[in-house]
mmCIF file of C-alpha atoms and ligand atoms in Angstrom:
data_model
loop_
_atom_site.group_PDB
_atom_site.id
_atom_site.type_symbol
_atom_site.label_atom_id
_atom_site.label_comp_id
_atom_site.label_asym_id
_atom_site.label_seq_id
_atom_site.Cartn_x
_atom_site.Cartn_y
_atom_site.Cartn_z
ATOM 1 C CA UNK M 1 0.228 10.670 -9.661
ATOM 2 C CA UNK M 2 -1.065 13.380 -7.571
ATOM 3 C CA UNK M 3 -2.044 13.291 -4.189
ATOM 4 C CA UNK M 4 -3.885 15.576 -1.954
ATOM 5 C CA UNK M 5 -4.172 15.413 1.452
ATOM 6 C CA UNK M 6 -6.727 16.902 3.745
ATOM 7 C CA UNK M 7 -5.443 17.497 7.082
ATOM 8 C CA UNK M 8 -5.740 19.374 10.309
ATOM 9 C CA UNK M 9 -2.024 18.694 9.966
ATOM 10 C CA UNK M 10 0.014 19.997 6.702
ATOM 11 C CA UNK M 11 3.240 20.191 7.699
ATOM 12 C CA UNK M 12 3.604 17.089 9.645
ATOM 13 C CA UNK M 13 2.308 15.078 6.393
ATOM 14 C CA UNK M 14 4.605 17.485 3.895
ATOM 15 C CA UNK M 15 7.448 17.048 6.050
ATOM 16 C CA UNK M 16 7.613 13.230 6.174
ATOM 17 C CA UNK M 17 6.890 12.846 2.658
ATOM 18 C CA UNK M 18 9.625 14.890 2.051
ATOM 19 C CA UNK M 19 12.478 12.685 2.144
ATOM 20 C CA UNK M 20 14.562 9.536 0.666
ATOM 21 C CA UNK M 21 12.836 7.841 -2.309
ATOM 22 C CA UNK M 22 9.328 9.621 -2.254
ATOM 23 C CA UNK M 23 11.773 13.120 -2.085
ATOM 24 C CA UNK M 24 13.204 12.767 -4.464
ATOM 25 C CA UNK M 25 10.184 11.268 -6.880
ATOM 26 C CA UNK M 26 8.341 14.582 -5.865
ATOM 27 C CA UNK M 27 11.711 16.574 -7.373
ATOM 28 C CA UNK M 28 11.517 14.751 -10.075
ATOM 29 C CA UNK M 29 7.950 14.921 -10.803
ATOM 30 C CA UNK M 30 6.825 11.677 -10.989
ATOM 31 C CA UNK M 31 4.127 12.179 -8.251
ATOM 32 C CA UNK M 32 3.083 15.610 -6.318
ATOM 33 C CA UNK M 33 2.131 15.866 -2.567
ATOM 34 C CA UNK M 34 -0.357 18.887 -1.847
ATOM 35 C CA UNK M 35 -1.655 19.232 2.190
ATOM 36 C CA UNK M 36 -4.743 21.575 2.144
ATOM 37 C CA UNK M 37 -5.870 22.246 6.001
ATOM 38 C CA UNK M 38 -8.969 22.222 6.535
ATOM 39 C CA UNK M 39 -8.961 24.828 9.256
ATOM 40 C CA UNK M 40 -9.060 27.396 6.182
ATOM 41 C CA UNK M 41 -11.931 26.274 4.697
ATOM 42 C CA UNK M 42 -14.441 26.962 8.532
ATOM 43 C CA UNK M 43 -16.532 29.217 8.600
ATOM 44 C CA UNK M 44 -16.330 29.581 12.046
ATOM 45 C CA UNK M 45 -15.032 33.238 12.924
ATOM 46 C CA UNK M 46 -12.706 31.130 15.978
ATOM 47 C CA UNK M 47 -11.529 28.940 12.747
ATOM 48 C CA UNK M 48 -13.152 25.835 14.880
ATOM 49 C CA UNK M 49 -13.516 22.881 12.817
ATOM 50 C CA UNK M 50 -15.171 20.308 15.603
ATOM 51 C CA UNK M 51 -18.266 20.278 18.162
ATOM 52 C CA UNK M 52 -19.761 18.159 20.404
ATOM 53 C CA UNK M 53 -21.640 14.743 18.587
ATOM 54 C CA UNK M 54 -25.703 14.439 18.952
ATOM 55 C CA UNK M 55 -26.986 11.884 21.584
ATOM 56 C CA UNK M 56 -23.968 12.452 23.639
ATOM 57 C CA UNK M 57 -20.574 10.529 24.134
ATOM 58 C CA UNK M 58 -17.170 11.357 24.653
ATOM 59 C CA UNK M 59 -14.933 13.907 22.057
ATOM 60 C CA UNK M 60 -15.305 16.099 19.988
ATOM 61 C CA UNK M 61 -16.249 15.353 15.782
ATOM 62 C CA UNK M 62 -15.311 17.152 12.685
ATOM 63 C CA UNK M 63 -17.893 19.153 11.341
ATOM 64 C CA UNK M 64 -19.334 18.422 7.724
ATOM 65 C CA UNK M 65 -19.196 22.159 6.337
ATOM 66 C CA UNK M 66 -15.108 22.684 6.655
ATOM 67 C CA UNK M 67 -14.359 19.167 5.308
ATOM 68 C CA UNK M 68 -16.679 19.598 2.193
ATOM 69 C CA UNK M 69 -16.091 23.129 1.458
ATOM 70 C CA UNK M 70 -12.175 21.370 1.419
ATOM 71 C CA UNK M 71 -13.159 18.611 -1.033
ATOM 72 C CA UNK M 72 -15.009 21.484 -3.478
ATOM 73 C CA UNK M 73 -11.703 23.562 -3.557
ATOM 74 C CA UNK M 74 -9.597 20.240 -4.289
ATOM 75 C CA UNK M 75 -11.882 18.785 -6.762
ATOM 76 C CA UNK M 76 -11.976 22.735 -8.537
ATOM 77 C CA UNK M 77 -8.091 22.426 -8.816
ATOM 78 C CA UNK M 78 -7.961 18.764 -9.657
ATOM 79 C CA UNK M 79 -11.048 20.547 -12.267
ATOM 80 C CA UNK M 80 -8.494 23.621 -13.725
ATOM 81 C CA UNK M 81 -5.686 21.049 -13.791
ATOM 82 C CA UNK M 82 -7.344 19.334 -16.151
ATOM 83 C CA UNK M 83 -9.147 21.949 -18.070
ATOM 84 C CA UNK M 84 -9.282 21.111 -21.272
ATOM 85 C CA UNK M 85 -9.087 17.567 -21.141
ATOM 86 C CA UNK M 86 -11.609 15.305 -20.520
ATOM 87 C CA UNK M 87 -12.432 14.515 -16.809
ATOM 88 C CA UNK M 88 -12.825 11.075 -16.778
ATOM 89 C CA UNK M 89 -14.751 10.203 -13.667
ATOM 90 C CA UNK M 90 -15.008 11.735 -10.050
ATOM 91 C CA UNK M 91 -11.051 11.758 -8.411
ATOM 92 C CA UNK M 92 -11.067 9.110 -5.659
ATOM 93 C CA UNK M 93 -11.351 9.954 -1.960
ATOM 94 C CA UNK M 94 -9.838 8.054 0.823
ATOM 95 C CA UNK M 95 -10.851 8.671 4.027
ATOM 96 C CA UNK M 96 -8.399 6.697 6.461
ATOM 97 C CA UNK M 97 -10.244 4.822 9.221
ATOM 98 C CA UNK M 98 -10.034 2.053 11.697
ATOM 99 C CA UNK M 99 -13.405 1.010 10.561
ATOM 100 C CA UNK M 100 -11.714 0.387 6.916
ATOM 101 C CA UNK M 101 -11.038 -2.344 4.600
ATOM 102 C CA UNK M 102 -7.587 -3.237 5.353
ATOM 103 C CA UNK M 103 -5.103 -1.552 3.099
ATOM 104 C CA UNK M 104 -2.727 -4.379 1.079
ATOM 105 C CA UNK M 105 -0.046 -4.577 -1.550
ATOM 106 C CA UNK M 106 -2.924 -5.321 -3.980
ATOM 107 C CA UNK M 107 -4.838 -2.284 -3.019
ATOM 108 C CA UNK M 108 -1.559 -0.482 -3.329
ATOM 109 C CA UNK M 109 -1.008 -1.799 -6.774
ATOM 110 C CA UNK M 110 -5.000 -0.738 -7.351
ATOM 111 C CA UNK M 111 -4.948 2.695 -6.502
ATOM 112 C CA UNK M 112 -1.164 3.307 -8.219
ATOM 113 C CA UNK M 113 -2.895 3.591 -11.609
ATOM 114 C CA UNK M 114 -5.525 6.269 -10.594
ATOM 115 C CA UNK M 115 -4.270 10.011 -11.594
ATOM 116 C CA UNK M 116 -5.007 11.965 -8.394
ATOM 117 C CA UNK M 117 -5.718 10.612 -5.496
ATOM 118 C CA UNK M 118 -8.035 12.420 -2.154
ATOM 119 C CA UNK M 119 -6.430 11.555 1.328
ATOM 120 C CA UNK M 120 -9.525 12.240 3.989
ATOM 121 C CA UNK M 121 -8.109 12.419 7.540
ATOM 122 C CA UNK M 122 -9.368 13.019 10.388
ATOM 123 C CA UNK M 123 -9.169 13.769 14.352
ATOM 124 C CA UNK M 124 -10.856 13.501 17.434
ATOM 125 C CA UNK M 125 -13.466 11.098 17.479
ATOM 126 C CA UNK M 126 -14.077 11.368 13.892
ATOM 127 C CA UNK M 127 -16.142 13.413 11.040
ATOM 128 C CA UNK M 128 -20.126 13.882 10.923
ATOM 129 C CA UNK M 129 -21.630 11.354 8.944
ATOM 130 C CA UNK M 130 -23.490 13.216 6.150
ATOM 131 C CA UNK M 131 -20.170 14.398 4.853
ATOM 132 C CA UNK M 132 -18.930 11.281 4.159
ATOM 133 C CA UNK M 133 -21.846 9.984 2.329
ATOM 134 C CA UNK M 134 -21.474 12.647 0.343
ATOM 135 C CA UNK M 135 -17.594 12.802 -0.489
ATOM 136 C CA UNK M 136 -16.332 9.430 0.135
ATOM 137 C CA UNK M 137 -15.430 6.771 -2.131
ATOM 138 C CA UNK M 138 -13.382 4.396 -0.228
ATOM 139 C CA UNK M 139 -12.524 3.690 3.487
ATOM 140 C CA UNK M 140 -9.060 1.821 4.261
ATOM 141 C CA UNK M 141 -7.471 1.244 7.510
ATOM 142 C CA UNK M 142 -4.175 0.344 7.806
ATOM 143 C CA UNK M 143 -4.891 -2.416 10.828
ATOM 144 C CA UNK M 144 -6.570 -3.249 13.735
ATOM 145 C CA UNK M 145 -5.517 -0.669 16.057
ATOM 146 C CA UNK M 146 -6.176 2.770 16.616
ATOM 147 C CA UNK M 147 -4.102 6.055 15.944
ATOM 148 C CA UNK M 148 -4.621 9.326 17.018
ATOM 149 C CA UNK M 149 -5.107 10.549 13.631
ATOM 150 C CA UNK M 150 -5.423 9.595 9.942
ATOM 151 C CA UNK M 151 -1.930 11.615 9.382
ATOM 152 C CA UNK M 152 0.358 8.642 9.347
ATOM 153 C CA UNK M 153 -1.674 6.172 7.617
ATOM 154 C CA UNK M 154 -2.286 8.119 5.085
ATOM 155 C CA UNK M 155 1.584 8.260 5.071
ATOM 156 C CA UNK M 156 1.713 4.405 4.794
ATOM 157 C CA UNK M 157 0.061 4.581 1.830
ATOM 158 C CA UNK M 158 1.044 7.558 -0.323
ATOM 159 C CA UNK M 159 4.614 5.666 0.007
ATOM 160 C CA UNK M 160 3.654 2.366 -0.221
ATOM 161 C CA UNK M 161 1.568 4.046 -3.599
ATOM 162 C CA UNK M 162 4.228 5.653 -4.769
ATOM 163 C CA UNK M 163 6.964 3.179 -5.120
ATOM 164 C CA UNK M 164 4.908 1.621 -7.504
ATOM 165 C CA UNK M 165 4.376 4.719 -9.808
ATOM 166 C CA UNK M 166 6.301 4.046 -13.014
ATOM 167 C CA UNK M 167 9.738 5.452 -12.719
ATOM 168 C CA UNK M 168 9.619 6.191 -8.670
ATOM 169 C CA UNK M 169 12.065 3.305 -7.982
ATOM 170 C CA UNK M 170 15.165 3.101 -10.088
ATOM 171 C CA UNK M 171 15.622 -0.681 -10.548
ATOM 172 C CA UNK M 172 12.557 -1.857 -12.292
ATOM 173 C CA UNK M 173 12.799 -5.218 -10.388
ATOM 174 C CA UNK M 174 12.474 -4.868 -6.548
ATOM 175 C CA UNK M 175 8.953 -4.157 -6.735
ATOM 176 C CA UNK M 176 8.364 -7.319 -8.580
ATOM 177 C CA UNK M 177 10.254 -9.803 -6.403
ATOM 178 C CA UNK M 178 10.039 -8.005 -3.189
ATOM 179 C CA UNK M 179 7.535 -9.666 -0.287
ATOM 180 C CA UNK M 180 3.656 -9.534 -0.842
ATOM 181 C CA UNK M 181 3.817 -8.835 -4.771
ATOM 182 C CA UNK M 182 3.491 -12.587 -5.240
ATOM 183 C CA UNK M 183 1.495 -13.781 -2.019
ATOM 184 C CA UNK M 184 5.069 -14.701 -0.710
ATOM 185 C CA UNK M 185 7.600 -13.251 1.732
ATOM 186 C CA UNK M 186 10.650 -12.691 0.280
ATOM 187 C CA UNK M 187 13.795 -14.959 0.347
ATOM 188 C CA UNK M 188 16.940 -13.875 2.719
ATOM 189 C CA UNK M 189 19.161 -11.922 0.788
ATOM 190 C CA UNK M 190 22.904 -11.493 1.798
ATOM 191 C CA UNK M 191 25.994 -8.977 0.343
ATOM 192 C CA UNK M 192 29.302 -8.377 1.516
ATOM 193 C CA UNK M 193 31.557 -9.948 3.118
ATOM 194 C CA UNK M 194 31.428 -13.713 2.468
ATOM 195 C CA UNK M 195 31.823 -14.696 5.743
ATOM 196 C CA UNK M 196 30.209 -12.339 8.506
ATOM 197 C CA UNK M 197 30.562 -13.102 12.237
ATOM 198 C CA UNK M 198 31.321 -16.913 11.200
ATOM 199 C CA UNK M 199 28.310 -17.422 8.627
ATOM 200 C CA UNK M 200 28.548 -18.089 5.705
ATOM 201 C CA UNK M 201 26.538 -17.061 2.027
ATOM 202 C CA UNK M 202 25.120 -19.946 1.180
ATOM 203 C CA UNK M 203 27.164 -21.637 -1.398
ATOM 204 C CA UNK M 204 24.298 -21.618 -4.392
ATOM 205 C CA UNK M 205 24.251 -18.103 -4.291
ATOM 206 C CA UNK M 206 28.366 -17.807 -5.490
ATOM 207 C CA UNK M 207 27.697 -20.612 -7.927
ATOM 208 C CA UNK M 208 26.557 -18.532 -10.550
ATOM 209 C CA UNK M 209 24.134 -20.836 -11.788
ATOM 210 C CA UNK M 210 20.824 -19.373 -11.977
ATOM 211 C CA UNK M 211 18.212 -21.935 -12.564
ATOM 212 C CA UNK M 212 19.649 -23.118 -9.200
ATOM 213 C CA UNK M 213 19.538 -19.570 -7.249
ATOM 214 C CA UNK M 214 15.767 -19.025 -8.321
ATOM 215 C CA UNK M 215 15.012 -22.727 -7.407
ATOM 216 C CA UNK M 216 16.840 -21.852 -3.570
ATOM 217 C CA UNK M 217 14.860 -18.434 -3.754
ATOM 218 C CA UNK M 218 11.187 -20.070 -4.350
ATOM 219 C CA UNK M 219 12.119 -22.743 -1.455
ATOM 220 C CA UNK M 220 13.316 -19.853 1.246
ATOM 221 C CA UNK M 221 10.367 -17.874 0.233
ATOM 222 C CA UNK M 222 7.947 -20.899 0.701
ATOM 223 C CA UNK M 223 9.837 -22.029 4.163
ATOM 224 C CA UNK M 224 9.993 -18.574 5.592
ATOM 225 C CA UNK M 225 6.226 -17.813 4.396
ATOM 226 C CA UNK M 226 5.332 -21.105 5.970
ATOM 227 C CA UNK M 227 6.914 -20.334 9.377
ATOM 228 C CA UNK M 228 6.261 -16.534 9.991
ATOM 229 C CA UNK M 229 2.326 -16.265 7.679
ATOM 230 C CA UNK M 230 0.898 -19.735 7.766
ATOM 231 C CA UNK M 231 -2.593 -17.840 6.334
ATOM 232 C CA UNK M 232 -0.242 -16.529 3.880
ATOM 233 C CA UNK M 233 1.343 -19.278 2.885
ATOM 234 C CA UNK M 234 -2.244 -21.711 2.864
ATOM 235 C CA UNK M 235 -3.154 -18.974 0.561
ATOM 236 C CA UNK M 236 -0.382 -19.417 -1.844
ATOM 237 C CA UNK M 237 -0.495 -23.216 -2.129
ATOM 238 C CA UNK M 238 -4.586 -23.347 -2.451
ATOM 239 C CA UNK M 239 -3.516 -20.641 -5.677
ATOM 240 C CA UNK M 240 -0.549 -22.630 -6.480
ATOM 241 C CA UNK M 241 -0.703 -26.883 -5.684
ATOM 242 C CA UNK M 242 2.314 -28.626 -6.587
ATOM 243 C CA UNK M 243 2.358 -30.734 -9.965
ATOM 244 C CA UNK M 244 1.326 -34.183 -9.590
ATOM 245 C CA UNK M 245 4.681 -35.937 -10.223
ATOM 246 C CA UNK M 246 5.231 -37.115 -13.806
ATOM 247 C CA UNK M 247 4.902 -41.292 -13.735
ATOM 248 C CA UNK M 248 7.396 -42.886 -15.736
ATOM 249 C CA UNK M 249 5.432 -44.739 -17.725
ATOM 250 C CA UNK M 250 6.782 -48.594 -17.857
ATOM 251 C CA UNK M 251 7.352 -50.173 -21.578
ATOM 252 C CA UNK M 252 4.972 -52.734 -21.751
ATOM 253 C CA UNK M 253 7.145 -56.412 -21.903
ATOM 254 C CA UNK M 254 6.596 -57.339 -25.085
ATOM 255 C CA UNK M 255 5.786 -60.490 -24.267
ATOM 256 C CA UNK M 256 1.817 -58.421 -22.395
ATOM 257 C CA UNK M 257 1.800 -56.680 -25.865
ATOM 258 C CA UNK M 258 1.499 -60.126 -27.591
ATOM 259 C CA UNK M 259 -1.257 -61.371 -25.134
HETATM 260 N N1 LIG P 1 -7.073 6.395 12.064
HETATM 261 C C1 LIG P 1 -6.884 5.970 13.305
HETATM 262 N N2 LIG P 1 -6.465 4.715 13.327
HETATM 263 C C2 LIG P 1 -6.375 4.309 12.028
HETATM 264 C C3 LIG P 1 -6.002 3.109 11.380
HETATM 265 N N3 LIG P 1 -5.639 2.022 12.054
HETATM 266 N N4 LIG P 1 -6.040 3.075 10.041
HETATM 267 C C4 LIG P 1 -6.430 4.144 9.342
HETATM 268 N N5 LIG P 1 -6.798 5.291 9.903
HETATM 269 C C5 LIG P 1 -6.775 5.386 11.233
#
């Protein structure tokens, strides 16, 4: 997976992608980060990048001309990366807004199989329309509040993205069982010692008996779903209703069968 971010910003983005799990995925190779400012695509000769927005209003907007000559030069390298092989459709390009669809696990899991990925943000009071028409394929927010800039959610979601690239997390598992994955919160979990500050592991969890852990898992997920995302957990059951219970069926007396 490659991302690319365009940013007033490059080394606040590079540097907090540069640690812990996404770190060391980049080392590794299974995903590359590139920041590309857009102040070095203006063509202003004071390298501004914003003016004043028709019809009045407060702030200042980003001007169409720096951001798209910044999409051409991505798109050309995405273009020489791939020379050669076939370019399959148009790379994707997120620009990271307030006035977005809001970003999601499944939307996570969505854009985690694209190859390269466009990361659109912007400052001030926002970017001319017309550019966005032009360039944009899909606007996400990540929730009903405003930043200052699209910097950090466009953070969120290169990590929350990357973590489910094949091979960025080393045990296969978490991302399957973890919360949101399955329209549930995840159950408590607990390690060592035993006994902490006078609680307790819950006994089913040294039993060793797994059809019984998984059973206590599903309940703790349900109960703590229940109490801290009711929508969440209405959700789940509407997707999921419990079995009708199984009647026993009663042996006819032999004496009805002979009626
Ligand atoms: N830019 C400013 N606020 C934002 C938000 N909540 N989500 C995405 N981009 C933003």
């Amino acid at each position: 997976m490659h991302f690319h971010i365009m940013t007033l910003f490059p080394e606040m983005v590079l540097d907090g992608l540069n640690t812990s799990i996404i770190g060391r995925a980049k080392e590794k190779g299974y995903i590359s980060i590139d920041a590309i400012n857009i102040r070095d695509y203006t063509l202003d000769k004071h390298k501004k990048v914003d003016d004043y927005t028709y019809g009045g209003g407060a702030g200042m907007l980003m001007q169409a001309q720096p951001v798209y000559d910044t999409y051409q030069a991505v798109k050309g390298q995405i273009e020489e990366r791939k020379a050669g092989a076939e370019m399959s459709s148009k790379p994707r390009v997120i620009y990271v807004t307030p006035q977005g669809e809001v970003f999601t696990q499944k939307k996570a899991a969505e854009l985690a199989k694209e190859e390269d990925l466009i990361f659109l943000c912007g400052h001030y009071e926002g970017i001319d329309e017309r550019v966005l028409e032009e360039i944009v394929t899909d606007y996400i927010s990540i929730g009903d509040y405003v930043l200052t800039g699209g910097e950090l959610p466009a953070m969120v979601m290169i990590d929350a993205i990357s973590r489910l690239v094949p091979g960025v997390l080393n045990n296969g598992d978490s991302a399957e069982t973890e919360s949101h994955s399955n329209g549930l919160l995840e159950y408590p979990q607990y390690s060592r010692p035993e006994v902490w500050h006078d609680k307790k592991v819950p006994d089913v969890l040294m039993s060793g008996h797994h059809a019984n852990i998984e059973k206590w898992r599903l309940e703790q997920s349900l109960l703590r779903t229940k109490e801290r995302r009711p929508e969440m957990y209405e959700a789940y059951m509407e997707a999921h209703p419990p079995k009708p219970e199984k009647k026993r069926r009663k042996k006819k007396s032999t004496q009805e069968t002979a009626e």
